[in-house]
mmCIF file of C-alpha atoms in Angstrom:
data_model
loop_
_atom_site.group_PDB
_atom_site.id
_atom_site.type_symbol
_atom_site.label_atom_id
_atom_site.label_comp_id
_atom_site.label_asym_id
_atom_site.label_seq_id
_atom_site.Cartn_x
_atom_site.Cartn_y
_atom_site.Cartn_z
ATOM 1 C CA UNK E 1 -52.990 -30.886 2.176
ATOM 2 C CA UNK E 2 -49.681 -31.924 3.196
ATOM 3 C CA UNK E 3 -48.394 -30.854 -0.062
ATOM 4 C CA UNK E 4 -49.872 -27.284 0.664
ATOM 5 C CA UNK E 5 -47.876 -27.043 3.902
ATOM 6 C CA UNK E 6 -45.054 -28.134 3.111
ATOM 7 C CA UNK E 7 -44.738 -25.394 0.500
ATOM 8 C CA UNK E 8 -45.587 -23.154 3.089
ATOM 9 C CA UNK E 9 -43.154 -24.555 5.488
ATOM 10 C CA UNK E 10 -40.641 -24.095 2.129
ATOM 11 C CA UNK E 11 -41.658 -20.240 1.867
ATOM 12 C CA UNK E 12 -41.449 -19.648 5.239
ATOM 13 C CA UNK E 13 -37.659 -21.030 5.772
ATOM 14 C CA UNK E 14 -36.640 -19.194 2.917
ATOM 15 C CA UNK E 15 -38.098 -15.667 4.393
ATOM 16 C CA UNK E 16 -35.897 -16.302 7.136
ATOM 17 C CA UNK E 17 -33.108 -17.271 5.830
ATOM 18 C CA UNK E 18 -33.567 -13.679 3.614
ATOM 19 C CA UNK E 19 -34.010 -12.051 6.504
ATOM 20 C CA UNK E 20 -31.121 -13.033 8.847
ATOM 21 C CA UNK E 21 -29.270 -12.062 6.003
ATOM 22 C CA UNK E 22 -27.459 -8.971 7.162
ATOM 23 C CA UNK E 23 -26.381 -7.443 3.940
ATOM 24 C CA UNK E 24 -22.764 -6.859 4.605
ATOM 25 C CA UNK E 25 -20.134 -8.889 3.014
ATOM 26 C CA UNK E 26 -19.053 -12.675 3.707
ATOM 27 C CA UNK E 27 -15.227 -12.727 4.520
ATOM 28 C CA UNK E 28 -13.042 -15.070 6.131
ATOM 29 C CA UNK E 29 -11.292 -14.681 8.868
ATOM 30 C CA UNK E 30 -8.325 -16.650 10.376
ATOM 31 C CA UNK E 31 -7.271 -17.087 13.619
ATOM 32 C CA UNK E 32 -3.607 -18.965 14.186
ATOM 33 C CA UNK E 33 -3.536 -21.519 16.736
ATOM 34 C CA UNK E 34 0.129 -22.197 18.797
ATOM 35 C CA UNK E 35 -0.326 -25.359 21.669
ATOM 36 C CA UNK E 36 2.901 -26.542 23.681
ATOM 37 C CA UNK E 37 2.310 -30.282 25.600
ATOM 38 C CA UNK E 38 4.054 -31.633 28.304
ATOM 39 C CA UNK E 39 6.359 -28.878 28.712
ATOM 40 C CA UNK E 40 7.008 -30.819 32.028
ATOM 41 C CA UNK E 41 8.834 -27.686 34.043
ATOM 42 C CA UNK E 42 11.826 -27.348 31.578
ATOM 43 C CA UNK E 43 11.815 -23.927 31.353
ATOM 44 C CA UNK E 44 15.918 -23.660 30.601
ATOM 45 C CA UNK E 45 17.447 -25.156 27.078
ATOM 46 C CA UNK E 46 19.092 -27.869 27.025
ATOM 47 C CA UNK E 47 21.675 -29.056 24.785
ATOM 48 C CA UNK E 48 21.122 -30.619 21.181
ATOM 49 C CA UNK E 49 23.689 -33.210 19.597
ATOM 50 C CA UNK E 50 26.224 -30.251 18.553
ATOM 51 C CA UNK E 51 26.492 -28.560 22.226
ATOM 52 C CA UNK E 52 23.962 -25.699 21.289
ATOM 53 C CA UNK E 53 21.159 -24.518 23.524
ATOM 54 C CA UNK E 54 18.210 -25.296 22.366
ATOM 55 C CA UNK E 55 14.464 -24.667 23.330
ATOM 56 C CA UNK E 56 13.502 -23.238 27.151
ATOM 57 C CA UNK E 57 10.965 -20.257 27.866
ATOM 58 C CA UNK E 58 12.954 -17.601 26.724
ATOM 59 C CA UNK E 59 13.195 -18.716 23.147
ATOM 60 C CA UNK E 60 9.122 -20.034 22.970
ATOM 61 C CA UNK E 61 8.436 -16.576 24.376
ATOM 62 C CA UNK E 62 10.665 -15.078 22.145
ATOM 63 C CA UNK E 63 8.769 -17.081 19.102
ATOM 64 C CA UNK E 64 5.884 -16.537 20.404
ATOM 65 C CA UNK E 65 6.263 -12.729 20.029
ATOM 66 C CA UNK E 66 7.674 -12.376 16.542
ATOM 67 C CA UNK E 67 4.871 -14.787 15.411
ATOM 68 C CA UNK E 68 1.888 -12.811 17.119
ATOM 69 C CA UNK E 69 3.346 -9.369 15.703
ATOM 70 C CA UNK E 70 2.321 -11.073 11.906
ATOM 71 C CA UNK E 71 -0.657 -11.971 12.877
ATOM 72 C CA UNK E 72 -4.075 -10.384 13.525
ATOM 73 C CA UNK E 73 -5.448 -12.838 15.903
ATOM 74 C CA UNK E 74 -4.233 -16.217 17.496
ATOM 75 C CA UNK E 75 -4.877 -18.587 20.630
ATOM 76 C CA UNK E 76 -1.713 -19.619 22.443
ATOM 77 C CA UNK E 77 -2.925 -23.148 24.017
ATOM 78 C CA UNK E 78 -1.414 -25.681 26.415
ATOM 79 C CA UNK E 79 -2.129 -29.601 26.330
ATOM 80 C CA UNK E 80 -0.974 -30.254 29.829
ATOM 81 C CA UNK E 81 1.231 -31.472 32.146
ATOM 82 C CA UNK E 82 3.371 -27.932 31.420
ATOM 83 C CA UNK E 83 4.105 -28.104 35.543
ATOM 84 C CA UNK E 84 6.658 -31.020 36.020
ATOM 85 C CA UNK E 85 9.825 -31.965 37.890
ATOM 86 C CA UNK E 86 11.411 -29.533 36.312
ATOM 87 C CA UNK E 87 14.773 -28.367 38.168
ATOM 88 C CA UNK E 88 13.720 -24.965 38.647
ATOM 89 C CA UNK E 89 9.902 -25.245 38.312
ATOM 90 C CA UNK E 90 9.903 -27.655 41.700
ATOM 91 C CA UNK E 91 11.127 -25.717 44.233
ATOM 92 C CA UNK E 92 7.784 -23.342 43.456
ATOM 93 C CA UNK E 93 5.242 -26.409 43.012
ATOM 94 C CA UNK E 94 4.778 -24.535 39.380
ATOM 95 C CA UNK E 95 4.293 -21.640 40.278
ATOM 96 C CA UNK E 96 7.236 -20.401 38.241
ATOM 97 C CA UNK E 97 5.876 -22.592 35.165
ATOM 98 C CA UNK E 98 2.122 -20.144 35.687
ATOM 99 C CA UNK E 99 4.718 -16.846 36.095
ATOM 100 C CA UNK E 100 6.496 -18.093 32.479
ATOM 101 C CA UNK E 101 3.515 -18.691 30.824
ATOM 102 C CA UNK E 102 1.645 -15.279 32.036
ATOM 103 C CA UNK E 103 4.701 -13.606 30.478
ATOM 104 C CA UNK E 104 4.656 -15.279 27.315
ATOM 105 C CA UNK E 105 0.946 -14.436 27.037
ATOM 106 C CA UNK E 106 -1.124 -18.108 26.643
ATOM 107 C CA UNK E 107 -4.740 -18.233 25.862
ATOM 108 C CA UNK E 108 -5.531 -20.677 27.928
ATOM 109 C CA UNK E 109 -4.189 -24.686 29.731
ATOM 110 C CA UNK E 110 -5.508 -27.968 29.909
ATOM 111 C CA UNK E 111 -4.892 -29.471 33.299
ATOM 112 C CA UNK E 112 -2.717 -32.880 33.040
ATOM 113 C CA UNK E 113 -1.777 -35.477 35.625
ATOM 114 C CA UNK E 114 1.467 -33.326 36.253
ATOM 115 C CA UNK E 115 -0.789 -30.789 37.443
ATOM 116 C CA UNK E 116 -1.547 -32.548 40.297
ATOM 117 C CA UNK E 117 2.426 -33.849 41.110
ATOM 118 C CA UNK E 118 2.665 -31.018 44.478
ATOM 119 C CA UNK E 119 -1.279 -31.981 45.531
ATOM 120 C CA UNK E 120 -4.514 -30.156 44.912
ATOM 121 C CA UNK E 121 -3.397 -27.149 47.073
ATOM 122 C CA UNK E 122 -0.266 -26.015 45.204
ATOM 123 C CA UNK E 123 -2.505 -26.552 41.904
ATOM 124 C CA UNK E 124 -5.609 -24.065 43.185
ATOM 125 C CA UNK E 125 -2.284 -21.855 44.094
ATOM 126 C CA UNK E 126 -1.261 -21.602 40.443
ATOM 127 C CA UNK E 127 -4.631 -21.481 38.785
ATOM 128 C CA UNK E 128 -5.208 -17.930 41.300
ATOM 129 C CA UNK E 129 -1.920 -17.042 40.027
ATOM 130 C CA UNK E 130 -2.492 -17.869 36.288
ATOM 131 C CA UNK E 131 -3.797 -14.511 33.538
ATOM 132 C CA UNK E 132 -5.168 -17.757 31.574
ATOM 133 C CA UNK E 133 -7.594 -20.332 32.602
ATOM 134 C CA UNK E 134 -6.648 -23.932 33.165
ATOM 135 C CA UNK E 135 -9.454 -26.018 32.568
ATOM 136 C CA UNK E 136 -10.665 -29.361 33.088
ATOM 137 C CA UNK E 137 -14.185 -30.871 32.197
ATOM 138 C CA UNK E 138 -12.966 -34.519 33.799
ATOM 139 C CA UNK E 139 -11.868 -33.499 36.916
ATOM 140 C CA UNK E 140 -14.875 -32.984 39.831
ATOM 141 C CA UNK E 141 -14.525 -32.821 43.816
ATOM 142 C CA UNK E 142 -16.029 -36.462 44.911
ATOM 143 C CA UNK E 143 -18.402 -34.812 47.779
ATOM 144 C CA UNK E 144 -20.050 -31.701 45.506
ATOM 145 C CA UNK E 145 -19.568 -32.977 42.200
ATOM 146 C CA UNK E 146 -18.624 -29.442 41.198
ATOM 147 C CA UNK E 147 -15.393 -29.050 39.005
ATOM 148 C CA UNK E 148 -12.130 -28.460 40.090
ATOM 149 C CA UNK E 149 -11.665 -25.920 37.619
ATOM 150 C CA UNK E 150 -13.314 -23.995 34.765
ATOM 151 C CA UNK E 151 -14.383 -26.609 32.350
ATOM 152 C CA UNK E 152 -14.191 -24.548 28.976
ATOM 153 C CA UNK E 153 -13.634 -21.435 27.634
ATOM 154 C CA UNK E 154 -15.113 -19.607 24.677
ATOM 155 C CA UNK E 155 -12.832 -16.823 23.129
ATOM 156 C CA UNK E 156 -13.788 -14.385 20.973
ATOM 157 C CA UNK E 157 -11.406 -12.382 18.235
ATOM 158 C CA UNK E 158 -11.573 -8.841 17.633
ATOM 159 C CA UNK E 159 -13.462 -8.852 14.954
ATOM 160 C CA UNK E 160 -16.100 -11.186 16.601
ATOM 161 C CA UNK E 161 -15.012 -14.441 15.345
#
């Protein structure tokens, strides 16, 4: 008897699994991933070793572009802590840091403890202001236990993936 059903159970998983089958081809796809972390407000170069000017917004937005133009499809990511004491990015409580990184196009931000330098209220200012989400799963209003911001996003390609 149990014999008997387990064949059955057998057949039956192998009908569906024939018949989820949607007869178009398998491919793979690929999907290029850029993160920054702890961008920390500098949004100007600075200087390397030799006196050149080196990094700031202009240049990751610049890479940023010339990279996405090769590729069909990729997620531009934050770690955190991207608002900082940054020289410029201060006198905006990072709002400046949000305008930078709307321009340059990211996916989406992971909220850091640098987030939260210029208080909760400057930080609900710049996730309104921000074309991305910045999420959180760990951080929750004590009272309501609802979060602070969007814990997660799922993104989708455009071919589905």
């Amino acid at each position: 008897m149990k014999k008997a059903r387990f064949i059955l159970l057998a057949i039956a998983l192998l009908t569906l699994s024939f018949l989820s089958y949607s007869g178009g081809s398998l491919r793979a796809e690929e999907v290029s991933i850029f993160y920054t972390a702890d961008i920390l407000g500098q949004i100007e170069p600075i200087q390397d070793e030799n006196g050149s000017a080196v990094g700031g917004a202009v240049r990751l937005g610049y890479i940023i572009s010339w990279q996405g133009k090769q590729l069909d499809s990729f997620l531009l990511l934050d770690a955190g802590n991207a608002i900082g004491p940054g020289s410029l990015v201060r006198f905006s409580n990072g709002l400046d840091q949000i305008k930078i990184m709307n321009q340059i196009g990211y996916t989406a931000m992971a909220l850091g403890e640098m987030e939260f330098m210029y208080g909760p209220e400057a930080l609900k200012k710049c996730i309104k202001e921000a074309n991305f989400p910045l999420l959180s799963a760990n951080v929750v209003y004590q009272d309501t236990g609802k979060y602070f911001s969007k814990p997660y996003s799922i993104y989708n390609t455009f071919d589905g993936l």
